[in-house]
Short mmCIF file of C-alpha atoms in Angstrom, two decimals:
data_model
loop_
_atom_site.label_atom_id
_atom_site.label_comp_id
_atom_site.label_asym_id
_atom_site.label_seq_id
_atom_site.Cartn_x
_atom_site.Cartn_y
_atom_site.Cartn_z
CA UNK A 151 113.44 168.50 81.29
CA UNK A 152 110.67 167.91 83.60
CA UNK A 153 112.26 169.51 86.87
CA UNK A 154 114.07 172.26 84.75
CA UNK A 155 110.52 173.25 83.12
CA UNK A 156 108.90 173.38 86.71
CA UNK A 157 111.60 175.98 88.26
CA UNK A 158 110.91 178.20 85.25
CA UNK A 159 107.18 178.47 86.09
CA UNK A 160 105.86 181.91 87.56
CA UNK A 161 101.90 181.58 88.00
CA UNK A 162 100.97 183.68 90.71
CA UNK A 163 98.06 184.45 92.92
CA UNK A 164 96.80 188.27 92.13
CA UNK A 165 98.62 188.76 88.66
CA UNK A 166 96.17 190.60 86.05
CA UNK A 167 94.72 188.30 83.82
CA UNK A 168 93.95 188.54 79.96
CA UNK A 169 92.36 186.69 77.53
CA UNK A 170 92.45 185.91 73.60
CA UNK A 171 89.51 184.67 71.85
CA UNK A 172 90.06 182.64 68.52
CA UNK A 173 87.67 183.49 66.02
CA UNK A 174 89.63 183.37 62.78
CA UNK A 175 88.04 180.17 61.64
CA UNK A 176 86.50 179.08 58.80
CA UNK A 177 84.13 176.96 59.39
CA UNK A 178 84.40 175.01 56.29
CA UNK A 179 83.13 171.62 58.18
CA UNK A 180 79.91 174.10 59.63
CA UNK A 181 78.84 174.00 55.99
CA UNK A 182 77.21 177.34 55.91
CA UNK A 183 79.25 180.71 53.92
CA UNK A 184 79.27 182.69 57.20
CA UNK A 185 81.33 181.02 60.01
CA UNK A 186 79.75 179.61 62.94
CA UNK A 187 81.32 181.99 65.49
CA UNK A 188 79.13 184.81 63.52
CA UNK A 189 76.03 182.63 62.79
CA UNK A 190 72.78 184.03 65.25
CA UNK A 191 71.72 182.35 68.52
CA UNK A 192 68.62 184.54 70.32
CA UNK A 193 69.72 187.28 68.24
CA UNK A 194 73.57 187.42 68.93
CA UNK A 195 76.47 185.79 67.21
CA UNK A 196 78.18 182.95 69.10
CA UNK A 197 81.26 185.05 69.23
CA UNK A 198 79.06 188.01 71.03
CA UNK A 199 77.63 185.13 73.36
CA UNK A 200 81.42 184.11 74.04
CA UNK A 201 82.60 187.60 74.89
CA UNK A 202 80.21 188.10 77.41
CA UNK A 203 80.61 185.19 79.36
CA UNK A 204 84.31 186.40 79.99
CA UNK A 205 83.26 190.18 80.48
CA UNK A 206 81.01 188.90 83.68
CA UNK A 207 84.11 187.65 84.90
CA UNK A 208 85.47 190.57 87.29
CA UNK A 209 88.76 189.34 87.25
CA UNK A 210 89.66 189.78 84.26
CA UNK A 211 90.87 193.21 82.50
CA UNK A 212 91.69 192.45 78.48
CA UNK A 213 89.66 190.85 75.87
CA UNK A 214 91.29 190.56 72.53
CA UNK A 215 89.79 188.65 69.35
CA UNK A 216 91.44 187.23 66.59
CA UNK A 217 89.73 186.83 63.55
CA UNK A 218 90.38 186.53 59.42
CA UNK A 219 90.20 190.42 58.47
CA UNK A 220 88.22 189.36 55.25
CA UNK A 221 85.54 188.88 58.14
CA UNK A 222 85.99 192.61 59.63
CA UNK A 223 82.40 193.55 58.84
CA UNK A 224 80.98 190.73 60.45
CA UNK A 225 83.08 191.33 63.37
CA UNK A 226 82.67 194.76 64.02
CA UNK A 227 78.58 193.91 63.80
CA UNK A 228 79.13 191.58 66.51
CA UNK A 229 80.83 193.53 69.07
CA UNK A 230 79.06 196.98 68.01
CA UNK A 231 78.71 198.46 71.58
CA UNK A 232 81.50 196.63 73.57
CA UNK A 233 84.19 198.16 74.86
CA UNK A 234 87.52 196.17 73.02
CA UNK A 235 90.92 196.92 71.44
CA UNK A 236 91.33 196.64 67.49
CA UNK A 237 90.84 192.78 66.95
CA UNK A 238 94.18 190.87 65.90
CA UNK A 239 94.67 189.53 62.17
CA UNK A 240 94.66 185.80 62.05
CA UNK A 241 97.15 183.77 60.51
CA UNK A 242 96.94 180.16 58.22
CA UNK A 243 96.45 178.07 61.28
CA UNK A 244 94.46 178.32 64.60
CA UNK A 245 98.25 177.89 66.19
CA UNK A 246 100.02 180.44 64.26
CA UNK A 247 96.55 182.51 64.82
CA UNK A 248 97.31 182.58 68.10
CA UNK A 249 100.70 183.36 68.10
CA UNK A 250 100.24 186.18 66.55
CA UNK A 251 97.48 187.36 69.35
CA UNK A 252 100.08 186.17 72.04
CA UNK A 253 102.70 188.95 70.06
CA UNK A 254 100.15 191.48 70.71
CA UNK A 255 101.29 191.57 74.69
CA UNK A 256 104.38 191.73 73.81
CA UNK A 257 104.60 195.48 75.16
CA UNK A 258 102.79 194.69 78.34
CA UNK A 259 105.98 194.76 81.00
CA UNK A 260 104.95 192.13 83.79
CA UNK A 261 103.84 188.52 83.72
CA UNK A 262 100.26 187.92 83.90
CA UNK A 263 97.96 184.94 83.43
CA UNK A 264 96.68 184.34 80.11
CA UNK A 265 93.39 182.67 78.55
CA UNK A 266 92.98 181.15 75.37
CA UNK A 267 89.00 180.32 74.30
CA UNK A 268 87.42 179.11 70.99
CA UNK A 269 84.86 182.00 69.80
CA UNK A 270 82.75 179.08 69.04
CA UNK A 271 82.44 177.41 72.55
CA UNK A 272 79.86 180.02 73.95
CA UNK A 273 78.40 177.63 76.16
CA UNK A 274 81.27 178.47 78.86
CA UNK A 275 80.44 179.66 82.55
CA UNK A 276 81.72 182.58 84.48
CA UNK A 277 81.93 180.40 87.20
CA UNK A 278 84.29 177.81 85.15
CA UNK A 279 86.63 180.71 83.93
CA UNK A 280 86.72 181.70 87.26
CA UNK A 281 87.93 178.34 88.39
CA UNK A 282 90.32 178.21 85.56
CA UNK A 283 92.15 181.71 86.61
CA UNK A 284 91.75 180.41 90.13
CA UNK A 285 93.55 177.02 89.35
CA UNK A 286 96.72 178.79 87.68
CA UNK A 287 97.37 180.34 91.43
CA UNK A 288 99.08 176.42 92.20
CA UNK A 289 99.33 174.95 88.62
CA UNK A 290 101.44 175.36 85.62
CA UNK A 291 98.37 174.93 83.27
CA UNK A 292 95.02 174.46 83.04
CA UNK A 293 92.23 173.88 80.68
CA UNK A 294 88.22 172.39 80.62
CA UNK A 295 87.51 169.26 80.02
CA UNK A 296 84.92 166.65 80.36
CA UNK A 297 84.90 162.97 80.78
CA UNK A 298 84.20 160.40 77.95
CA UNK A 299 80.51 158.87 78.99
CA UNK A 300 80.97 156.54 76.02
CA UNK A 301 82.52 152.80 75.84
CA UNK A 302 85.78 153.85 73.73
CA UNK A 303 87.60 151.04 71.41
CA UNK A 304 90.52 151.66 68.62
CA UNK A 305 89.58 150.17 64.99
CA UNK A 306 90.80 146.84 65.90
CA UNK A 307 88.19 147.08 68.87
CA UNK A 308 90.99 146.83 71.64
CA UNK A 309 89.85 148.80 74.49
CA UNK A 310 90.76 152.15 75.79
CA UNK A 311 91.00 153.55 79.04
CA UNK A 312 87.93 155.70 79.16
CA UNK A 313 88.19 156.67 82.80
CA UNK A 314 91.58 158.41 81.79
CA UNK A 315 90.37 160.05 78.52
CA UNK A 316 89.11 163.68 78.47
CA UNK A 317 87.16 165.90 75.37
CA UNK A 318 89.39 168.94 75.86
CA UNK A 319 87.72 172.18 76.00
CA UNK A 320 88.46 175.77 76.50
CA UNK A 321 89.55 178.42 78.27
CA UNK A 322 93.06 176.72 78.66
CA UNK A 323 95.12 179.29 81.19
CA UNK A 324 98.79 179.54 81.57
CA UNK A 325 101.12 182.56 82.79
CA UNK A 326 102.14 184.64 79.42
CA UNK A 327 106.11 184.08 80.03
CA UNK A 328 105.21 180.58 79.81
CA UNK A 329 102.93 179.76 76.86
CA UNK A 330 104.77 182.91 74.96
CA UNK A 331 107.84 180.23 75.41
CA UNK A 332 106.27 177.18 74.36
CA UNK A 333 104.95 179.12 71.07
CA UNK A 334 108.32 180.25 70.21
CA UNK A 335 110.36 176.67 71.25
CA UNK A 336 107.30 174.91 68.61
CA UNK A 337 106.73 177.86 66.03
CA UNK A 338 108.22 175.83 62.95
CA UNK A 339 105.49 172.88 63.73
CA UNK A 340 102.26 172.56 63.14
CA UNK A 341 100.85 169.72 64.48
CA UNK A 342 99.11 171.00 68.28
CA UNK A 343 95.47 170.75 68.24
CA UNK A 344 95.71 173.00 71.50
CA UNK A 345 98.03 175.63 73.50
CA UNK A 346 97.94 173.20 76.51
CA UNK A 347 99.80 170.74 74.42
CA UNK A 348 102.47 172.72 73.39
CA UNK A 349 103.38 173.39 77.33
CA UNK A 350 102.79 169.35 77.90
CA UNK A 351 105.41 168.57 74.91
CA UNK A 352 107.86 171.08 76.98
CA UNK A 353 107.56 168.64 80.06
CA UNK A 354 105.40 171.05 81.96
CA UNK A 355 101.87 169.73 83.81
CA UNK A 356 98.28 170.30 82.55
CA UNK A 357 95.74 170.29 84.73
CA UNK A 358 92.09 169.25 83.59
CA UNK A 359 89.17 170.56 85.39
CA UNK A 360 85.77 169.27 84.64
CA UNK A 361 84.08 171.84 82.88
CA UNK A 362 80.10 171.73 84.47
CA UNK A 363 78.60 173.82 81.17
#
């Protein structure tokens, strides 16, 4: 599956790149009745902190959102002034969320690279989306990540490899053709805590960068 999955890939240098912010979340662990990704840091949301990290980004040319419409007023508040299409309904899972803002390309003719962020992860750098578009010139996929500082050990207190175990993070990049196909081959399950793991469980290779934000 491996080799078969690698001659399918088309990442290539210079193809536009777009980008689909998740932000259809509850929140229900946040503990507060407005979701986090619309809760007030320096007097923006976290989502409008998110967008703008990516609009600084001169590579890129399409920001869509996906959110729960039952949150539509508290979206259009935080994006009041920016220039973006209608957002994208969200569906019962972050997963199926995203597949539906992956369908919303689905009349854009060429291939192009693709982003995937968590409205809530506002943190993010220009400079490490840059390096994540950058990265998908050479590589299948891509996605943050940082290292696990802490001494790791399962229940039983065997030990785990820490110097091989990443926190994931986002953006994770792929070409659309690609993720698009790994959505569709996986659309009946519902266990992927990420996009980058549906393109791993096809055989294809994810590449971690170290995320410096």
């Amino acid at each position: 599956m491996q080799e078969k999955y690698d001659k399918e890939m088309s990442v290539q240098k210079g193809l536009p790149v777009k980008v689909l912010i998740a932000a259809a979340g509850s929140s229900e662990r946040y503990g507060t009745d407005i979701p986090k990704q619309y809760q007030k840091i320096n007097g923006k949301t976290v989502l409008r902190h998110t967008i703008e990290k990516f609009l600084k980004v001169p590579d890129i040319d399409d920001i869509r959102v996906i959110i729960n419409p039952s949150d539509a007023d508290l979206y259009h508040d935080a994006v009041q002034g920016l220039n973006l299409p209608p957002y994208i309904e969200g569906s019962n899972s972050r997963k199926n969320s995203v597949y539906n803002g992956l369908k919303s390309f689905s009349d854009v003719k060429n291939n192009f690279k693709i982003l995937i962020h968590d409205a809530a992860r506002p943190l993010v750098s220009p400079e490490d989306i840059q390096v994540v578009i950058d990265t998908l010139d050479h590589n299948q996929a891509a996605t943050l990540g940082r290292k696990v500082p802490d001494t790791l050990r399962k229940s039983n207190y065997a030990a785990l490899d820490r110097d091989n175990t990443w926190l994931i993070q986002t953006p994770q990049g792929f070409s659309y053709q690609d993720i698009w196909k790994a959505h569709e081959t996986f659309k009946d399950r519902d266990d992927f805590t990420d996009d980058a793991s549906l393109i791993a469980e096809m055989g294809g290779q994810v590449h971690i960068l170290q995320s410096t934000s």
